């Protein structure tokens, strides 16, 4: 595939995706996702915002060291301190990129930056030159480009390309644009800017009007050759353009698009499930490509047509994006080596024997209760084990719930709190409510429950239920996840997971320093 025919995929799940309320990820979780993205052959992985916090710096640094085949990118405002911090975090990368940005729309320049257009232009050029001191792979974004004045946008982009920017990213920061308008913007920029041929044009679209994917594809049709997107469309507010939808739209409609990605699309569904499990953001069943119903047919006419000829109602093969019949991989008689080998095939490796032992013990416990262990079970199990290794101040020891018709449910729980066992009980409107209230008698958190959701990890009556709990306290929002064949126990685990994140000083909400 020639360079002009390649569409570069820039994944920002670890940066913009993490800015979803409650989606903050640990360093180890970021590395796991980055390795999965690398296995999918994503071109550029935006690992984080190094200046945002020491934790973000360490995460970018860890991803830069772990990933060998993809370019690792760090985000930086158009400030020397930001850019130098990003350069330091990326030192260990095989291939590094610094992504710097400054707002160019009148509303942002006047009310946020309080800078004149000439000052913004000067700062943009200075930032790109500073970034070039760290790497020759520099991306520049005029924040809120979708609401910027075209003449000024052209001036800024021409200047930053002259300064050394190799990728120009045009963000629809607030999801304001519509496809025809956004496509014309890209075409106009490429036609009007004299040195446009010296940079790859990119787009970064938000989904506030549900048009992020449509806007991105319109841009590609008008010459953009990089799309910034996230797994499952994760991101702040209504999210970002969905990686899986962009990639498969271009791959499926090669009669329309003159470019294609080099991604291994069979890794899309496994990566989607990994991100969903780690962030606690479930994928809706009717989500394109990765939703549980994406390739399901209930209509008799549809079923008949698919059985006779798949192309009658399916424009893609489910196998091409990673869907397949659930394959039994392990059982109660499987040993440690088989367990480690299968996880390695899923791009999951352990840094220490202690981590392996913790995960293997949980696997054996699950195998005693669930005869058939699937890849999805293993992903959930490792996510839970990793969280326990990191910050498990509160641990479930035992839970007993009594719920019967006509009686008020009662829950009795025993927790390990900093190594000391404590017990409590409470009544509730249901078994889950009673369990949460029983936990609160031991750990009075003062939190507000914002979300409670349950999803089955696999099919079957013995499937594990995966529960997500979102708690808020004093402006901090955290997600907790728990999985078990018993939904009530999974719920208690999820609640404790969230409480552990609240209690962990390193598990902070992602700072909103700015966005593209």
Coordinates of C-alpha atoms in Angstrom, one line a residue:
X1 CA 0.0 0.0 0.0
X2 CA 1.5 3.3 -1.1
X3 CA 1.7 6.2 1.4
X4 CA -1.0 8.2 -0.4
X5 CA -3.3 5.2 -0.1
X6 CA -2.8 4.6 3.6
X7 CA -5.2 5.9 6.2
X8 CA -3.4 6.3 9.5
X9 CA -5.3 5.4 12.7
X10 CA -4.5 7.5 15.7
X11 CA -6.1 6.0 18.8
X12 CA -6.7 8.3 21.8
X13 CA -8.5 5.9 24.1
X14 CA -5.8 6.3 26.7
X15 CA -6.0 10.1 26.6
X16 CA -9.3 11.5 25.4
X17 CA -11.1 8.2 26.3
X18 CA -9.9 8.5 29.8
X19 CA -11.6 11.9 30.1
X20 CA -15.0 10.2 30.3
X21 CA -16.2 10.7 33.9
X22 CA -15.1 7.7 36.0
X23 CA -13.0 6.1 33.2
X24 CA -9.6 6.9 34.8
X25 CA -7.2 4.0 34.2
X26 CA -4.2 2.8 36.2
X27 CA -0.7 2.7 34.6
X28 CA -0.9 -1.1 34.3
X29 CA -4.4 -0.9 32.7
X30 CA -3.1 1.6 30.2
X31 CA -0.2 -0.7 29.3
X32 CA -2.6 -3.6 28.8
X33 CA -4.8 -1.6 26.4
X34 CA -1.7 -0.2 24.6
X35 CA -0.4 -3.7 24.0
X36 CA -3.8 -4.7 22.6
X37 CA -3.8 -1.7 20.3
X38 CA -0.3 -2.6 19.2
X39 CA -1.5 -6.1 18.4
X40 CA -4.3 -4.6 16.3
X41 CA -1.5 -2.7 14.5
X42 CA -2.8 0.8 15.4
X43 CA -0.4 3.3 13.9
X44 CA -0.3 5.9 16.6
X45 CA -1.3 5.5 20.3
X46 CA -1.9 8.7 22.3
X47 CA -0.9 7.5 25.7
X48 CA -1.8 10.5 27.8
X49 CA -1.2 14.1 28.9
X50 CA 2.2 13.9 30.7
X51 CA 1.9 17.3 32.4
X52 CA -1.5 16.5 33.8
X53 CA -0.2 14.6 36.8
X54 CA 2.7 12.4 37.9
X55 CA 0.5 9.4 37.3
X56 CA -0.2 10.5 33.7
X57 CA 3.6 11.1 33.2
X58 CA 4.4 7.6 34.5
X59 CA 1.7 6.0 32.4
X60 CA 3.0 7.6 29.2
X61 CA 6.5 6.6 30.1
X62 CA 5.4 3.0 30.8
X63 CA 3.5 2.7 27.5
X64 CA 6.4 4.2 25.6
X65 CA 8.7 1.5 27.0
X66 CA 6.2 -1.3 26.5
X67 CA 5.1 -0.6 22.9
X68 CA 7.6 -1.4 20.1
X69 CA 5.6 -1.4 16.8
X70 CA 3.3 1.6 17.1
X71 CA 4.2 5.2 17.5
X72 CA 3.6 6.5 21.0
X73 CA 2.3 10.0 21.4
X74 CA 2.0 12.5 24.3
X75 CA -0.3 15.5 24.3
X76 CA 1.0 18.9 25.3
X77 CA -0.4 22.4 25.4
X78 CA 1.6 25.0 23.5
X79 CA 3.7 25.7 26.5
X80 CA 7.4 24.9 27.0
X81 CA 6.8 23.1 30.3
X82 CA 4.1 20.8 28.7
X83 CA 6.2 20.0 25.7
X84 CA 9.4 19.3 27.7
X85 CA 7.5 17.0 30.0
X86 CA 6.0 15.1 27.1
X87 CA 9.5 14.8 25.5
X88 CA 10.8 13.4 28.8
X89 CA 8.0 10.9 29.1
X90 CA 8.5 9.6 25.6
X91 CA 12.3 9.1 25.8
X92 CA 12.1 5.4 25.9
X93 CA 9.9 5.0 22.8
X94 CA 11.0 3.2 19.6
X95 CA 8.9 5.8 17.8
X96 CA 7.7 9.0 19.5
X97 CA 5.4 11.9 18.6
X98 CA 4.5 15.1 20.5
X99 CA 1.0 16.4 19.9
X100 CA 0.8 20.1 20.7
X101 CA -2.3 22.3 20.5
X102 CA -3.7 25.8 21.0
X103 CA -7.2 27.2 20.4
X104 CA -7.8 29.2 17.2
X105 CA -11.6 29.9 17.4
X106 CA -12.6 33.5 18.2
X107 CA -14.7 32.3 21.3
X108 CA -11.7 30.3 22.7
X109 CA -9.1 33.0 22.0
X110 CA -11.2 35.8 23.5
X111 CA -12.8 34.0 26.5
X112 CA -10.4 31.2 27.4
X113 CA -6.9 32.2 26.2
X114 CA -7.4 35.9 26.4
X115 CA -4.9 36.2 23.6
X116 CA -5.0 38.0 20.2
X117 CA -4.8 36.1 17.0
X118 CA -1.2 37.2 16.4
X119 CA -0.2 36.0 19.9
X120 CA -1.8 32.6 19.2
X121 CA 0.0 32.3 15.9
X122 CA 3.3 33.2 17.5
X123 CA 2.7 30.7 20.4
X124 CA 1.8 27.9 17.9
X125 CA 5.0 28.3 15.9
X126 CA 7.1 28.5 19.1
X127 CA 5.5 25.3 20.4
X128 CA 6.1 23.3 17.2
X129 CA 9.8 24.5 17.2
X130 CA 10.1 23.5 20.8
X131 CA 8.6 20.0 20.1
X132 CA 11.0 19.5 17.2
X133 CA 13.9 19.7 19.8
X134 CA 12.6 16.4 21.2
X135 CA 11.4 14.6 18.0
X136 CA 11.0 15.1 14.3
X137 CA 7.5 13.6 14.5
X138 CA 5.3 16.6 15.6
X139 CA 1.5 17.0 15.4
X140 CA -0.2 20.3 15.7
X141 CA -3.9 20.9 16.5
X142 CA -5.7 24.2 16.2
X143 CA -8.2 23.5 19.0
X144 CA -11.9 24.2 18.1
X145 CA -10.9 24.4 14.4
X146 CA -14.5 23.6 13.5
X147 CA -15.5 27.0 14.7
X148 CA -12.4 28.9 13.6
X149 CA -12.2 31.5 10.8
X150 CA -10.9 29.9 7.7
X151 CA -8.4 32.7 6.8
X152 CA -6.8 32.7 10.2
X153 CA -6.8 28.9 10.3
X154 CA -4.9 28.9 7.0
X155 CA -2.3 31.3 8.4
X156 CA -1.7 29.3 11.5
X157 CA -1.4 25.9 9.7
X158 CA 1.0 27.3 7.0
X159 CA 3.2 28.7 9.7
X160 CA 3.3 25.6 11.9
X161 CA 4.1 23.4 8.8
X162 CA 7.0 25.8 8.0
X163 CA 8.1 25.4 11.7
X164 CA 8.3 21.6 11.3
X165 CA 4.8 20.1 12.1
X166 CA 4.5 16.9 10.1
X167 CA 0.8 16.2 11.0
X168 CA -1.9 18.8 11.0
X169 CA -5.0 17.7 13.0
X170 CA -8.3 19.5 12.5
X171 CA -10.5 19.0 15.6
X172 CA -14.2 19.4 15.8
X173 CA -13.7 19.9 19.6
X174 CA -17.3 20.5 20.5
X175 CA -19.0 18.3 17.9
X176 CA -20.6 21.3 16.2
X177 CA -19.9 20.5 12.5
X178 CA -22.0 18.5 10.0
X179 CA -20.4 16.2 7.4
X180 CA -20.7 18.4 4.2
X181 CA -19.4 21.4 6.1
X182 CA -16.5 19.5 7.7
X183 CA -15.5 17.8 4.5
X184 CA -15.4 21.2 2.7
X185 CA -13.2 22.6 5.5
X186 CA -10.6 19.9 4.9
X187 CA -10.7 20.3 1.2
X188 CA -10.4 24.1 1.4
X189 CA -7.5 23.9 3.8
X190 CA -5.6 21.5 1.6
X191 CA -6.2 23.6 -1.5
X192 CA -5.5 27.0 0.0
X193 CA -2.4 26.3 2.2
X194 CA 0.7 26.5 -0.1
X195 CA 2.7 23.9 1.9
X196 CA -0.2 21.6 2.7
X197 CA 1.5 18.8 0.8
X198 CA 4.3 18.7 3.4
X199 CA 2.0 17.4 6.2
X200 CA -0.5 14.6 6.7
X201 CA -4.0 16.1 7.4
X202 CA -5.8 14.5 10.3
X203 CA -9.2 14.9 12.0
X204 CA -10.5 14.5 15.6
X205 CA -14.2 14.6 15.8
X206 CA -16.5 14.6 18.9
X207 CA -19.9 13.1 19.0
X208 CA -22.1 15.8 20.6
X209 CA -24.5 15.6 17.7
X210 CA -23.9 12.0 16.9
X211 CA -21.9 12.9 13.8
X212 CA -18.3 12.1 14.8
X213 CA -17.9 9.1 12.5
X214 CA -19.8 10.8 9.6
X215 CA -17.7 13.9 9.9
X216 CA -14.5 11.9 10.0
X217 CA -15.4 9.9 6.9
X218 CA -16.4 13.1 5.1
X219 CA -12.9 14.4 5.9
X220 CA -11.3 11.3 4.6
X221 CA -13.2 11.6 1.3
X222 CA -11.8 15.1 1.1
X223 CA -8.1 14.2 1.6
X224 CA -7.6 13.6 5.4
X225 CA -5.2 10.7 5.8
X226 CA -5.3 10.3 9.6
X227 CA -8.3 9.8 11.8
X228 CA -8.2 10.2 15.6
X229 CA -10.6 7.9 17.3
X230 CA -11.2 5.7 20.3
X231 CA -12.3 2.1 21.0
X232 CA -16.1 2.0 21.5
X233 CA -16.3 5.7 20.8
X234 CA -15.2 6.4 24.4
X235 CA -14.5 9.9 25.4
X236 CA -15.7 13.0 27.3
X237 CA -19.3 14.2 26.9
X238 CA -20.9 12.1 24.1
X239 CA -17.5 10.6 23.1
X240 CA -15.3 10.5 20.1
X241 CA -15.4 9.0 16.7
X242 CA -15.5 5.2 17.1
X243 CA -12.3 3.4 15.8
X244 CA -14.2 0.2 14.8
X245 CA -16.8 2.1 12.8
X246 CA -14.2 4.2 11.0
X247 CA -12.0 1.3 10.1
X248 CA -14.8 -1.0 8.9
X249 CA -16.6 1.7 7.0
X250 CA -13.5 2.4 5.0
X251 CA -12.6 -1.3 4.6
X252 CA -16.2 -2.3 3.6
X253 CA -16.7 0.6 1.1
X254 CA -13.5 0.4 -0.9
X255 CA -15.7 1.4 -3.9
X256 CA -16.0 4.8 -2.3
X257 CA -12.7 5.3 -0.4
X258 CA -9.3 5.5 -2.2
X259 CA -7.5 4.6 1.0
X260 CA -7.5 1.8 3.7
X261 CA -5.9 1.1 7.0
X262 CA -3.4 -1.7 7.8
X263 CA -5.1 -2.8 11.0
X264 CA -5.7 -6.4 11.9
X265 CA -9.5 -6.0 12.2
X266 CA -9.9 -9.5 13.9
X267 CA -8.6 -7.8 17.1
X268 CA -11.4 -5.2 17.2
X269 CA -13.9 -7.2 19.3
X270 CA -11.3 -8.5 21.8
X271 CA -9.9 -4.9 22.2
X272 CA -13.4 -3.5 22.6
X273 CA -14.2 -6.0 25.4
X274 CA -10.9 -5.2 27.1
X275 CA -11.5 -1.5 27.1
X276 CA -15.1 -2.0 28.3
X277 CA -14.0 -4.2 31.2
X278 CA -11.2 -1.9 32.3
X279 CA -13.2 1.4 32.1
X280 CA -16.5 -0.1 33.3
X281 CA -18.3 1.5 30.2
X282 CA -20.5 -1.4 28.8
X283 CA -21.1 -1.6 25.1
X284 CA -24.7 -1.2 24.1
X285 CA -26.1 -4.4 22.4
X286 CA -27.0 -2.5 19.2
X287 CA -23.6 -0.8 18.9
X288 CA -22.2 -1.1 15.4
X289 CA -19.5 -3.7 14.9
X290 CA -18.9 -4.6 18.5
X291 CA -22.4 -4.7 20.0
X292 CA -23.8 -8.1 21.0
X293 CA -26.6 -7.7 18.4
X294 CA -24.3 -6.4 15.6
X295 CA -24.5 -9.6 13.6
X296 CA -27.7 -11.1 15.1
X297 CA -30.8 -11.6 12.9
X298 CA -34.2 -12.1 14.5
X299 CA -36.5 -11.4 11.5
X300 CA -37.5 -14.6 9.7
X301 CA -37.0 -13.0 6.4
X302 CA -33.5 -11.9 7.4
X303 CA -32.6 -15.3 8.8
X304 CA -33.8 -17.1 5.6
X305 CA -31.8 -14.7 3.4
X306 CA -28.6 -15.1 5.5
X307 CA -28.8 -18.8 5.4
X308 CA -29.2 -18.8 1.6
X309 CA -26.5 -16.2 1.0
X310 CA -24.8 -14.2 3.7
X311 CA -24.5 -11.1 1.6
X312 CA -28.2 -10.6 1.5
X313 CA -28.3 -9.0 4.9
X314 CA -24.6 -8.9 6.1
X315 CA -22.2 -6.5 4.6
X316 CA -19.3 -7.7 6.7
X317 CA -18.2 -11.1 8.1
X318 CA -18.4 -11.3 11.8
X319 CA -15.1 -13.2 11.9
X320 CA -13.3 -10.3 10.2
X321 CA -13.8 -8.1 13.3
X322 CA -13.1 -10.8 15.9
X323 CA -16.5 -12.3 16.5
X324 CA -16.5 -16.1 16.6
X325 CA -18.3 -18.8 18.5
X326 CA -17.2 -18.7 22.1
X327 CA -14.2 -21.1 22.3
X328 CA -13.6 -23.0 25.5
X329 CA -10.0 -22.4 26.4
X330 CA -9.5 -23.6 30.0
X331 CA -11.2 -25.6 32.7
X332 CA -10.7 -26.6 36.3
X333 CA -8.0 -29.1 35.4
X334 CA -5.9 -26.6 33.5
X335 CA -2.5 -25.8 35.0
X336 CA -0.5 -22.7 35.6
X337 CA 1.4 -22.9 32.3
X338 CA -1.7 -23.3 30.2
X339 CA -3.2 -20.3 32.0
X340 CA -0.1 -18.2 31.4
X341 CA 0.1 -19.3 27.8
X342 CA -3.5 -18.4 27.0
X343 CA -3.2 -15.0 28.6
X344 CA -0.1 -14.3 26.6
X345 CA -2.0 -15.1 23.5
X346 CA -4.5 -12.4 24.7
X347 CA -1.6 -9.9 25.0
X348 CA -1.7 -10.2 28.8
X349 CA 1.6 -10.7 30.6
X350 CA 2.6 -10.5 34.2
X351 CA 5.4 -8.4 35.6
X352 CA 5.9 -10.7 38.6
X353 CA 5.1 -14.2 39.9
X354 CA 3.0 -12.6 42.6
X355 CA 0.7 -11.1 40.0
X356 CA 0.4 -14.4 38.2
X357 CA -0.3 -16.3 41.4
X358 CA -3.1 -13.8 42.4
X359 CA -4.7 -14.2 38.9
X360 CA -4.3 -18.0 38.9
X361 CA -5.9 -18.3 42.3
X362 CA -8.9 -16.4 41.1
X363 CA -9.0 -18.5 38.0
X364 CA -9.1 -21.7 40.1
X365 CA -11.9 -20.3 42.2
X366 CA -13.9 -19.4 39.2
X367 CA -13.2 -22.8 37.6
X368 CA -14.7 -24.5 40.6
X369 CA -18.0 -22.6 40.0
X370 CA -18.1 -22.4 36.2
X371 CA -17.2 -25.4 34.1
X372 CA -16.3 -23.6 30.9
X373 CA -13.9 -20.7 31.0
X374 CA -13.8 -18.3 28.0
X375 CA -11.4 -15.6 26.9
X376 CA -13.9 -13.0 28.1
X377 CA -13.9 -14.6 31.6
X378 CA -10.1 -14.4 31.6
X379 CA -10.1 -10.7 30.7
X380 CA -12.5 -9.9 33.5
X381 CA -10.6 -12.0 35.9
X382 CA -7.2 -10.3 35.2
X383 CA -8.8 -6.9 35.4
X384 CA -10.2 -7.7 38.9
X385 CA -6.9 -9.3 40.0
X386 CA -4.9 -6.3 38.9
X387 CA -7.1 -3.9 40.8
X388 CA -6.9 -6.0 43.9
X389 CA -3.1 -6.0 43.8
X390 CA -3.0 -2.3 43.5
X391 CA -5.4 -0.7 46.0
X392 CA -7.5 -3.2 47.8
X393 CA -8.0 -1.6 51.2
X394 CA -11.5 -3.0 51.4
X395 CA -12.0 -6.6 50.5
X396 CA -15.0 -8.8 50.5
X397 CA -14.6 -11.8 52.9
X398 CA -18.2 -13.1 53.0
X399 CA -21.7 -12.0 52.0
X400 CA -25.0 -13.5 53.1
X401 CA -28.3 -12.2 51.6
X402 CA -31.8 -13.3 52.5
X403 CA -34.5 -12.3 50.0
X404 CA -38.0 -13.9 49.8
X405 CA -41.4 -12.9 48.6
X406 CA -43.2 -10.6 51.1
X407 CA -40.1 -10.1 53.3
X408 CA -37.7 -7.2 53.4
X409 CA -34.3 -8.3 52.0
X410 CA -31.5 -8.5 54.6
X411 CA -27.7 -8.6 53.9
X412 CA -24.9 -9.5 56.3
X413 CA -21.4 -8.7 55.1
X414 CA -17.9 -9.2 56.4
X415 CA -15.1 -7.1 55.0
X416 CA -11.4 -7.0 55.5
X417 CA -10.6 -3.3 56.1
X418 CA -6.8 -2.7 56.0
X419 CA -6.3 -6.3 57.1
X420 CA -8.9 -6.2 60.0
X421 CA -12.2 -8.1 59.6
X422 CA -15.4 -6.2 60.3
X423 CA -19.0 -7.2 59.9
X424 CA -22.3 -5.3 59.4
X425 CA -25.8 -5.9 58.2
X426 CA -28.7 -3.9 56.8
X427 CA -32.1 -4.1 55.1
X428 CA -32.8 -2.8 51.7
X429 CA -35.4 -2.6 48.9
X430 CA -33.7 -5.5 47.2
X431 CA -30.7 -7.8 47.7
X432 CA -28.2 -5.5 46.0
X433 CA -29.5 -2.4 47.9
X434 CA -29.3 -4.3 51.2
X435 CA -25.7 -5.4 50.3
X436 CA -24.6 -1.8 49.5
X437 CA -26.2 -0.5 52.7
X438 CA -24.5 -3.3 54.8
X439 CA -21.1 -2.3 53.3
X440 CA -21.9 1.4 54.2
X441 CA -22.4 0.4 57.9
X442 CA -18.7 -0.7 57.9
X443 CA -17.3 1.9 55.4
X444 CA -19.5 5.0 55.6
X445 CA -18.3 6.7 52.4
X446 CA -20.8 9.5 52.0
X447 CA -20.9 8.9 48.2
X448 CA -23.8 9.2 45.7
X449 CA -24.5 6.2 43.5
X450 CA -24.7 7.5 39.9
X451 CA -24.8 4.3 37.9
X452 CA -25.4 0.6 38.4
X453 CA -25.4 -1.7 35.4
X454 CA -25.1 -5.4 34.9
X455 CA -23.9 -7.3 31.8
X456 CA -23.3 -10.9 31.1
X457 CA -19.7 -11.6 30.2
X458 CA -20.5 -14.7 28.2
X459 CA -23.7 -16.6 27.3
X460 CA -25.4 -19.4 29.4
X461 CA -27.0 -19.5 32.8
X462 CA -23.7 -20.0 34.5
X463 CA -22.2 -16.9 32.8
X464 CA -20.4 -14.4 35.0
X465 CA -22.3 -11.2 35.5
X466 CA -20.1 -8.1 35.2
X467 CA -21.3 -5.2 37.3
X468 CA -20.3 -1.6 37.0
X469 CA -20.9 0.9 39.8
X470 CA -20.2 4.6 39.5
X471 CA -19.9 6.7 42.6
X472 CA -19.4 10.4 43.2
X473 CA -18.0 12.2 46.2
X474 CA -17.1 15.9 46.3
X475 CA -16.9 16.2 42.6
X476 CA -14.8 13.0 42.1
X477 CA -16.3 10.4 40.0
X478 CA -15.0 6.8 40.0
X479 CA -16.1 3.5 38.4
X480 CA -15.8 0.1 40.1
X481 CA -16.2 -3.3 38.4
X482 CA -16.9 -6.7 39.8
X483 CA -17.5 -10.1 38.2
X484 CA -19.0 -13.2 39.6
X485 CA -21.4 -16.0 38.7
X486 CA -23.6 -14.6 41.5
X487 CA -24.9 -11.1 40.6
X488 CA -25.2 -9.9 44.2
X489 CA -21.6 -10.9 45.0
X490 CA -20.5 -9.2 41.7
X491 CA -22.4 -6.1 42.8
X492 CA -20.7 -6.0 46.2
X493 CA -17.3 -6.5 44.5
X494 CA -18.0 -3.6 42.2
X495 CA -19.1 -1.3 45.0
X496 CA -15.9 -2.1 47.0
X497 CA -13.8 -1.6 43.8
X498 CA -15.2 1.9 43.5
X499 CA -14.6 2.6 47.2
X500 CA -11.0 1.4 46.8
X501 CA -10.5 3.8 43.9
X502 CA -11.9 6.7 46.0
X503 CA -9.6 5.8 48.9
X504 CA -6.6 5.6 46.6
X505 CA -4.8 9.0 46.4
X506 CA -3.3 8.0 43.1
X507 CA -6.6 7.2 41.5
X508 CA -7.7 10.8 40.7
X509 CA -10.1 12.1 38.2
X510 CA -8.3 13.1 35.0
X511 CA -7.5 16.8 35.1
X512 CA -9.2 18.9 32.4
X513 CA -6.2 21.0 31.2
X514 CA -7.6 21.3 27.7
X515 CA -8.7 19.2 24.9
X516 CA -8.6 18.9 21.1

